[in-house]
Amino acid sequence: MSNQAVEFLFYLVPLGSLLALFYALYLYTFVSKQEAGTDKMKEISAAVREGAVAYLKRQYSGVALFFVIMFVILTIISFMGYLPKVVPFAFLTGGFFSGLAGFFGMMTATKSNARTAWAASKSLNSGLQVAFKSGAVMGLVVVGLGLLDLAIWFMVLKYAFGASIEVITATMLNFGMGASSMALFARVGGGIFTKAADVGADLVGKVEAGIPEDDPRNPAVIADNVGDNVGDVAGMGADLYESYVGSIVATSALAVAAGLGLRGVMIPMIMAVIGVLASIIGTWFVRSEEKAEQKTLLAALRKGTISSSLIIAIVSYPLIGLVLGWNRIGVYGAVLAGLIGGVIIGLLTEYYTSGTYKPTQNVANTAITGPATVIISGLSVGMLSTFLPVLVVCVAILISYFAAGHGDFNMGLYGIAISAVGMLSTLGITLATDAYGPVADNAGGIAEMSGLGKEVRQRTDALDSLGNTTAATGKGFAIGSAALTALALIASFTEKVGVEATHKMEEIVKAGGTAPQWLEQAKHINQFLDITNPQVLIGLLIGGMLPFLFCSMTMQAVGRAAQSIVIEVRRQFKEITGLMEGKAKPDYARCVDICTRAAQKEMILPAISAIIAPVIVGLLVGIKGVAGLLAGSTVTGFVLAVMMANAGGSWDNAKKYIEEGNHGGKGSDAHKAAVVGDTVGDPFKDTSGPSLNILIKLTSMVSVVFASFILTNALFK
Amino acid sequence: MSNQAVEFLFYLVPLGSLLALFYALYLYTFVSKQEAGTDKMKEISAAVREGAVAYLKRQYSGVALFFVIMFVILTIISFMGYLPKVVPFAFLTGGFFSGLAGFFGMMTATKSNARTAWAASKSLNSGLQVAFKSGAVMGLVVVGLGLLDLAIWFMVLKYAFGASIEVITATMLNFGMGASSMALFARVGGGIFTKAADVGADLVGKVEAGIPEDDPRNPAVIADNVGDNVGDVAGMGADLYESYVGSIVATSALAVAAGLGLRGVMIPMIMAVIGVLASIIGTWFVRSEEKAEQKTLLAALRKGTISSSLIIAIVSYPLIGLVLGWNRIGVYGAVLAGLIGGVIIGLLTEYYTSGTYKPTQNVANTAITGPATVIISGLSVGMLSTFLPVLVVCVAILISYFAAGHGDFNMGLYGIAISAVGMLSTLGITLATDAYGPVADNAGGIAEMSGLGKEVRQRTDALDSLGNTTAATGKGFAIGSAALTALALIASFTEKVGVEATHKMEEIVKAGGTAPQWLEQAKHINQFLDITNPQVLIGLLIGGMLPFLFCSMTMQAVGRAAQSIVIEVRRQFKEITGLMEGKAKPDYARCVDICTRAAQKEMILPAISAIIAPVIVGLLVGIKGVAGLLAGSTVTGFVLAVMMANAGGSWDNAKKYIEEGNHGGKGSDAHKAAVVGDTVGDPFKDTSGPSLNILIKLTSMVSVVFASFILTNALFK
């Protein structure tokens, strides 16, 4: 393919972005047109929506303050000469688009919860269609906005500033930090909100007052439903926006390092465009007969994701051959390794967490001897479940590196990065299957609260349980791609350090001076990052500890926030007369407000710690320390995230397995023990675990942005 | 100091060894001379002793089989030219002495349990004296046998074989693997035994049958007491023997690499000899008035450890100055960093796990809202408690490296290694304060079972609770020194790879060939171990996952073994008529036998996995992969071990805090919730957590032994 043709290819990126966004609009219109059900349902849906919007408003205004402060800091640093002047702006847009993706997804989800419940009163398939399409809006908005942000900056830098491809990719790498910061706040804040409401509602409602889940008499019930939207939808949207954009910009930066120039940069971008098309086509396969059963529905969803993967697997081959040249077709091996690796990790996640397989059934069996054995066995399953995903990622790394690079270091790293892009290329549809879960969950709540009848509730439960399976697969993708992206970002970081050092040395030499030795080392930093170097070791140790510290903070935050909900719900039960008899209405808004405030307050410390850790370590222990920190936090973060997500999922489904009538069913001692496991698992799988995905990338992003500053100002060089 | 004087110094090592062993014999005689109490007490004590001996016999014969197999493998490998012929024998003696240390410690402990109970019936101080002296036997036997093994090999190699100092240190490094393997089996097997008996006895006895702890009607009660001896005494003895010897041999190997020769090798050995003296003197400070209270006793124990530390701090200064030369006095900074770092980590452990401080009180507070919140808060405390110990180790690394090396790489690594020796030099007495805990625990059990009266039980409880505090400090030392030793061992590993590669290249060149590129790389392996190298990354990921896998296996093993005890205890309650009324005796021996079999069977898989992991990774991903694996497992293993030990300790003491009358005291709902936490914490703090200390060193030891074999035969070089 000629150079001109490659440049021309770029225009597919804004086109793909618009295609995704317009198709999302089309699906949104479809969802909006559905009936929202009875007045009662509309009322509840409106309350949930109102609470969610109120939360996001507060969260975004809090985060806006953070972004203003960071903007000022970055501007100062850029005026000190450590950053290009455009970076602070790139930082802002990254955060803005990431937040926007979450916002749109959440608006759609809150619109479709009542509509899904109403559609489910007709048939299971109708319910699925509404919920899935609302999930697809989120999926397409995330990829559409991601491509839009990339396209805008690419065009501005190239055509308005006339920047070289090196400068373009370096700048784009910086805006990842904005997206990551936003994602971390959204995930942590949303995660604290949703689990505080969930745990708080359960502890008083189910355990103390003995009323069922989603009972309208429970004052925290609306907050619980709001939580699904702000945590599992808005939080996840921001999270995966960040993964998606992060993997593309990291690959682009490594493309330049590997000497592939614009051609190498185009590959991840065009793969993303193909991904948009493949996802849209995939959504067409998600249909089923009106009277379909749950199994058929799962098959329908699977058909959608598998066909998308196949399209990408087929189209990437000629794309890479034509753009990079057929002599570099080995890069295709990296794409396949990523695609297949993602699928396998998803299946493994399902195996360890689904009630239809041994591991989770064993956890359910230990419930017979009480809560202690449930906790021990759940933690064991979580720990055990790290083994195979780690091996899969290792094999993907090995294949990607050698297939793409044949031993060439930079080409190999490009291969690892592109495998993350391959894994995430089907994001449009995998995110759709993932985001539909909370919608179904909400629909169930609305069906219960508005008294739609047992059959409808059974259908929404079926949809919800289907959502748990797809969510498990989605989580596998999220964490697998996070690990690969983080590794690519570490490579981008060391690459950037080398470039900065070379630049600084040239300046010193030009001014007639001699460059100090540490600058000479930094130029070839890779050669000095050996794991027996004490600075690297210290970084590794601190990095390895960081995910534990982070999880401790987020879990304690959930605990504290849940405690305040417990107190409030108890108060309302006591003070509002006639509440338990259904004669008086609880004060839902107060619970929502308490969760909002608590999440707002509690998200600050963990998020800020994650952001400043690499800078502090860098200023004290130098660039080598930072590199060690990134490697350490990626390794521990990845393993811990898999462990927490799977332990949490396994406890959740062990409880469901017992509820299906095993070991005495609902209300038995075994069930009570399993509920303890499920409650412990809540912050594991929905707050701390998924936040780690972002943590490991954010630390890299921050390090990239502050690389030059750290390089010059470190205490130990 | 002249070279001759330095050589002469060596004779202090066998002398120190004999001093330690004879002083241990003296203390043992003292303990033996004490009265063993009533016939009932003698009977119980004999039953415990019998069970413990039966277990150790079975364990040692199982482990002997493993040692025979490994001996054959090592012999084959040595005949293939990958190892010196003497290594298989060194491997055997390491294992033998490690096992012997555990055996002697356990024989003393089982002898002194009834004697401690009887002495406690006189006064608190008398009880302390017997228990502490029995702990001191263990401490001195460990250091005495360690020095003996070192002295014998040093003399055999130097005088019988005329080996150079390089060959001597390289060979001694290899016998660490024998000690580590033995330690891992002892820790894992003993840990499974003790917790299976403990959890099993509690689950049926306390929870189902409602009888108190240590009630003679409980068929698992003797097994529980046996467990304290085989797990907490024999297991810990083998464990710390391994740490002690490992830190000395790693330092010796790095001394040669740093060009310090015999002088550098003498430093850790003579420091150990000083440690023997300091520990013996320290034991003299552990005295108190007859009517002393618990606080005074703790102060007495503290006085002992602190005076030992001071002696070492003072005497090391002239030692280093005279032997290494005053220009290398910076090495003394490393000794201090290790000594002080160990004390700080011990204090931090106490802070996070003691009921007198906030963290554990907070865990107790969350018991009010049930077991789920107890688990979440305990895990949070455990995770949070990793932060400061990691920082302390990092600071110790930084100080040791720069104080000893002033930027010189090999001298810096020697510094890191010597800081571990500094931390462990007071082992004789810290282990004494640690090993006395299980003796006090057993004494309490015997007092209860033989009906010695409430006052005696209160005294043994006070001794036991004091033991918990000192055990926390001891655990801090064990894990901190394990991290530093593991880092030194990683450095020894890469050092050995370089030496082996140089050797192989010389052979090839001598034979007229040209050395391949991978051999050239291996010669300077440090320069190729950068953390962005995919082989290193893969190693890091697998190494980071290994501790999780290992913990999963050991926790599940405890769960399964406890389950079989539960079934047996339930059977005896049902089938033995008159048991609950105290008219019939339970079949204690059967429970001991079940635990023995279970521990025996369950210890194999985790131990073998730990041993073969580095070899498999090495053969597939090469030396770089192994180095990554070692770094990854050290980082995650260290952090996870701290987390598990402290979470477990915190749950234990949160339960005790409630039992002291807070939140409703014994029998309240809060207490029941806290018991759940304590049960989860049992395998955390006594099986999985402490085994990780050994795991991280064993992987390094195995890698050192197989370095040459892996280097030549790896698939990816």
JSON list of N, CA and C in Angstrom, two decimals, chain B residues 477-509:
[
{"chain": "B", "resi": 477, "resn": "PHE", "atom": "N", "xyz": [10.19, -10.56, 62.41]},
{"chain": "B", "resi": 477, "resn": "PHE", "atom": "CA", "xyz": [11.58, -10.89, 62.10]},
{"chain": "B", "resi": 477, "resn": "PHE", "atom": "C", "xyz": [11.67, -11.93, 60.99]},
{"chain": "B", "resi": 478, "resn": "ALA", "atom": "N", "xyz": [10.85, -12.97, 61.12]},
{"chain": "B", "resi": 478, "resn": "ALA", "atom": "CA", "xyz": [10.93, -14.07, 60.16]},
{"chain": "B", "resi": 478, "resn": "ALA", "atom": "C", "xyz": [10.65, -13.58, 58.75]},
{"chain": "B", "resi": 479, "resn": "ILE", "atom": "N", "xyz": [9.61, -12.76, 58.61]},
{"chain": "B", "resi": 479, "resn": "ILE", "atom": "CA", "xyz": [9.24, -12.36, 57.25]},
{"chain": "B", "resi": 479, "resn": "ILE", "atom": "C", "xyz": [10.18, -11.28, 56.72]},
{"chain": "B", "resi": 480, "resn": "GLY", "atom": "N", "xyz": [10.58, -10.35, 57.59]},
{"chain": "B", "resi": 480, "resn": "GLY", "atom": "CA", "xyz": [11.51, -9.30, 57.15]},
{"chain": "B", "resi": 480, "resn": "GLY", "atom": "C", "xyz": [12.84, -9.89, 56.70]},
{"chain": "B", "resi": 481, "resn": "SER", "atom": "N", "xyz": [13.36, -10.82, 57.51]},
{"chain": "B", "resi": 481, "resn": "SER", "atom": "CA", "xyz": [14.64, -11.41, 57.14]},
{"chain": "B", "resi": 481, "resn": "SER", "atom": "C", "xyz": [14.49, -12.29, 55.91]},
{"chain": "B", "resi": 482, "resn": "ALA", "atom": "N", "xyz": [13.31, -12.93, 55.76]},
{"chain": "B", "resi": 482, "resn": "ALA", "atom": "CA", "xyz": [13.10, -13.76, 54.58]},
{"chain": "B", "resi": 482, "resn": "ALA", "atom": "C", "xyz": [13.17, -12.91, 53.32]},
{"chain": "B", "resi": 483, "resn": "ALA", "atom": "N", "xyz": [12.56, -11.72, 53.36]},
{"chain": "B", "resi": 483, "resn": "ALA", "atom": "CA", "xyz": [12.58, -10.85, 52.17]},
{"chain": "B", "resi": 483, "resn": "ALA", "atom": "C", "xyz": [14.01, -10.46, 51.83]},
{"chain": "B", "resi": 484, "resn": "LEU", "atom": "N", "xyz": [14.77, -10.02, 52.85]},
{"chain": "B", "resi": 484, "resn": "LEU", "atom": "CA", "xyz": [16.15, -9.59, 52.58]},
{"chain": "B", "resi": 484, "resn": "LEU", "atom": "C", "xyz": [17.00, -10.77, 52.11]},
{"chain": "B", "resi": 485, "resn": "THR", "atom": "N", "xyz": [16.84, -11.93, 52.77]},
{"chain": "B", "resi": 485, "resn": "THR", "atom": "CA", "xyz": [17.62, -13.10, 52.36]},
{"chain": "B", "resi": 485, "resn": "THR", "atom": "C", "xyz": [17.27, -13.50, 50.94]},
{"chain": "B", "resi": 486, "resn": "ALA", "atom": "N", "xyz": [15.98, -13.46, 50.61]},
{"chain": "B", "resi": 486, "resn": "ALA", "atom": "CA", "xyz": [15.57, -13.83, 49.26]},
{"chain": "B", "resi": 486, "resn": "ALA", "atom": "C", "xyz": [16.21, -12.91, 48.23]},
{"chain": "B", "resi": 487, "resn": "LEU", "atom": "N", "xyz": [16.27, -11.62, 48.54]},
{"chain": "B", "resi": 487, "resn": "LEU", "atom": "CA", "xyz": [16.90, -10.69, 47.61]},
{"chain": "B", "resi": 487, "resn": "LEU", "atom": "C", "xyz": [18.39, -11.02, 47.45]},
{"chain": "B", "resi": 488, "resn": "ALA", "atom": "N", "xyz": [19.04, -11.34, 48.57]},
{"chain": "B", "resi": 488, "resn": "ALA", "atom": "CA", "xyz": [20.45, -11.71, 48.49]},
{"chain": "B", "resi": 488, "resn": "ALA", "atom": "C", "xyz": [20.61, -12.99, 47.67]},
{"chain": "B", "resi": 489, "resn": "LEU", "atom": "N", "xyz": [19.68, -13.92, 47.83]},
{"chain": "B", "resi": 489, "resn": "LEU", "atom": "CA", "xyz": [19.77, -15.18, 47.09]},
{"chain": "B", "resi": 489, "resn": "LEU", "atom": "C", "xyz": [19.56, -14.96, 45.59]},
{"chain": "B", "resi": 490, "resn": "ILE", "atom": "N", "xyz": [18.67, -14.01, 45.24]},
{"chain": "B", "resi": 490, "resn": "ILE", "atom": "CA", "xyz": [18.49, -13.71, 43.81]},
{"chain": "B", "resi": 490, "resn": "ILE", "atom": "C", "xyz": [19.82, -13.21, 43.24]},
{"chain": "B", "resi": 491, "resn": "ALA", "atom": "N", "xyz": [20.46, -12.33, 44.00]},
{"chain": "B", "resi": 491, "resn": "ALA", "atom": "CA", "xyz": [21.75, -11.81, 43.56]},
{"chain": "B", "resi": 491, "resn": "ALA", "atom": "C", "xyz": [22.76, -12.95, 43.45]},
{"chain": "B", "resi": 492, "resn": "SER", "atom": "N", "xyz": [22.76, -13.87, 44.42]},
{"chain": "B", "resi": 492, "resn": "SER", "atom": "CA", "xyz": [23.68, -15.01, 44.35]},
{"chain": "B", "resi": 492, "resn": "SER", "atom": "C", "xyz": [23.40, -15.85, 43.11]},
{"chain": "B", "resi": 493, "resn": "PHE", "atom": "N", "xyz": [22.11, -15.97, 42.81]},
{"chain": "B", "resi": 493, "resn": "PHE", "atom": "CA", "xyz": [21.73, -16.75, 41.62]},
{"chain": "B", "resi": 493, "resn": "PHE", "atom": "C", "xyz": [22.31, -16.14, 40.35]},
{"chain": "B", "resi": 494, "resn": "THR", "atom": "N", "xyz": [22.09, -14.85, 40.15]},
{"chain": "B", "resi": 494, "resn": "THR", "atom": "CA", "xyz": [22.60, -14.24, 38.92]},
{"chain": "B", "resi": 494, "resn": "THR", "atom": "C", "xyz": [24.12, -14.28, 38.89]},
{"chain": "B", "resi": 495, "resn": "GLU", "atom": "N", "xyz": [24.71, -14.11, 40.08]},
{"chain": "B", "resi": 495, "resn": "GLU", "atom": "CA", "xyz": [26.16, -14.21, 40.19]},
{"chain": "B", "resi": 495, "resn": "GLU", "atom": "C", "xyz": [26.63, -15.60, 39.73]},
{"chain": "B", "resi": 496, "resn": "LYS", "atom": "N", "xyz": [25.92, -16.62, 40.20]},
{"chain": "B", "resi": 496, "resn": "LYS", "atom": "CA", "xyz": [26.33, -17.98, 39.86]},
{"chain": "B", "resi": 496, "resn": "LYS", "atom": "C", "xyz": [26.16, -18.24, 38.36]},
{"chain": "B", "resi": 497, "resn": "VAL", "atom": "N", "xyz": [25.06, -17.71, 37.79]},
{"chain": "B", "resi": 497, "resn": "VAL", "atom": "CA", "xyz": [24.85, -17.87, 36.35]},
{"chain": "B", "resi": 497, "resn": "VAL", "atom": "C", "xyz": [26.02, -17.29, 35.58]},
{"chain": "B", "resi": 498, "resn": "GLY", "atom": "N", "xyz": [26.45, -16.09, 36.01]},
{"chain": "B", "resi": 498, "resn": "GLY", "atom": "CA", "xyz": [27.58, -15.45, 35.34]},
{"chain": "B", "resi": 498, "resn": "GLY", "atom": "C", "xyz": [28.83, -16.31, 35.42]},
{"chain": "B", "resi": 499, "resn": "VAL", "atom": "N", "xyz": [29.10, -16.85, 36.60]},
{"chain": "B", "resi": 499, "resn": "VAL", "atom": "CA", "xyz": [30.29, -17.68, 36.79]},
{"chain": "B", "resi": 499, "resn": "VAL", "atom": "C", "xyz": [30.21, -18.94, 35.92]},
{"chain": "B", "resi": 500, "resn": "GLU", "atom": "N", "xyz": [29.05, -19.59, 35.94]},
{"chain": "B", "resi": 500, "resn": "GLU", "atom": "CA", "xyz": [28.86, -20.80, 35.15]},
{"chain": "B", "resi": 500, "resn": "GLU", "atom": "C", "xyz": [29.06, -20.52, 33.66]},
{"chain": "B", "resi": 501, "resn": "ALA", "atom": "N", "xyz": [28.47, -19.40, 33.21]},
{"chain": "B", "resi": 501, "resn": "ALA", "atom": "CA", "xyz": [28.56, -19.06, 31.79]},
{"chain": "B", "resi": 501, "resn": "ALA", "atom": "C", "xyz": [30.01, -18.80, 31.39]},
{"chain": "B", "resi": 502, "resn": "THR", "atom": "N", "xyz": [30.73, -18.08, 32.24]},
{"chain": "B", "resi": 502, "resn": "THR", "atom": "CA", "xyz": [32.14, -17.80, 31.97]},
{"chain": "B", "resi": 502, "resn": "THR", "atom": "C", "xyz": [32.91, -19.12, 31.84]},
{"chain": "B", "resi": 503, "resn": "HIS", "atom": "N", "xyz": [32.64, -20.00, 32.77]},
{"chain": "B", "resi": 503, "resn": "HIS", "atom": "CA", "xyz": [33.28, -21.30, 32.80]},
{"chain": "B", "resi": 503, "resn": "HIS", "atom": "C", "xyz": [33.01, -22.07, 31.50]},
{"chain": "B", "resi": 504, "resn": "LYS", "atom": "N", "xyz": [31.74, -22.12, 31.11]},
{"chain": "B", "resi": 504, "resn": "LYS", "atom": "CA", "xyz": [31.35, -22.84, 29.89]},
{"chain": "B", "resi": 504, "resn": "LYS", "atom": "C", "xyz": [32.01, -22.22, 28.65]},
{"chain": "B", "resi": 505, "resn": "MET", "atom": "N", "xyz": [32.05, -20.89, 28.62]},
{"chain": "B", "resi": 505, "resn": "MET", "atom": "CA", "xyz": [32.65, -20.22, 27.47]},
{"chain": "B", "resi": 505, "resn": "MET", "atom": "C", "xyz": [34.13, -20.57, 27.36]},
{"chain": "B", "resi": 506, "resn": "GLU", "atom": "N", "xyz": [34.80, -20.57, 28.50]},
{"chain": "B", "resi": 506, "resn": "GLU", "atom": "CA", "xyz": [36.22, -20.91, 28.49]},
{"chain": "B", "resi": 506, "resn": "GLU", "atom": "C", "xyz": [36.44, -22.31, 27.93]},
{"chain": "B", "resi": 507, "resn": "GLU", "atom": "N", "xyz": [35.56, -23.23, 28.34]},
{"chain": "B", "resi": 507, "resn": "GLU", "atom": "CA", "xyz": [35.66, -24.61, 27.84]},
{"chain": "B", "resi": 507, "resn": "GLU", "atom": "C", "xyz": [35.51, -24.66, 26.34]},
{"chain": "B", "resi": 508, "resn": "ILE", "atom": "N", "xyz": [34.50, -23.93, 25.85]},
{"chain": "B", "resi": 508, "resn": "ILE", "atom": "CA", "xyz": [34.24, -23.95, 24.41]},
{"chain": "B", "resi": 508, "resn": "ILE", "atom": "C", "xyz": [35.41, -23.36, 23.64]},
{"chain": "B", "resi": 509, "resn": "VAL", "atom": "N", "xyz": [35.89, -22.22, 24.14]},
{"chain": "B", "resi": 509, "resn": "VAL", "atom": "CA", "xyz": [37.00, -21.55, 23.47]},
{"chain": "B", "resi": 509, "resn": "VAL", "atom": "C", "xyz": [38.25, -22.45, 23.49]}
]
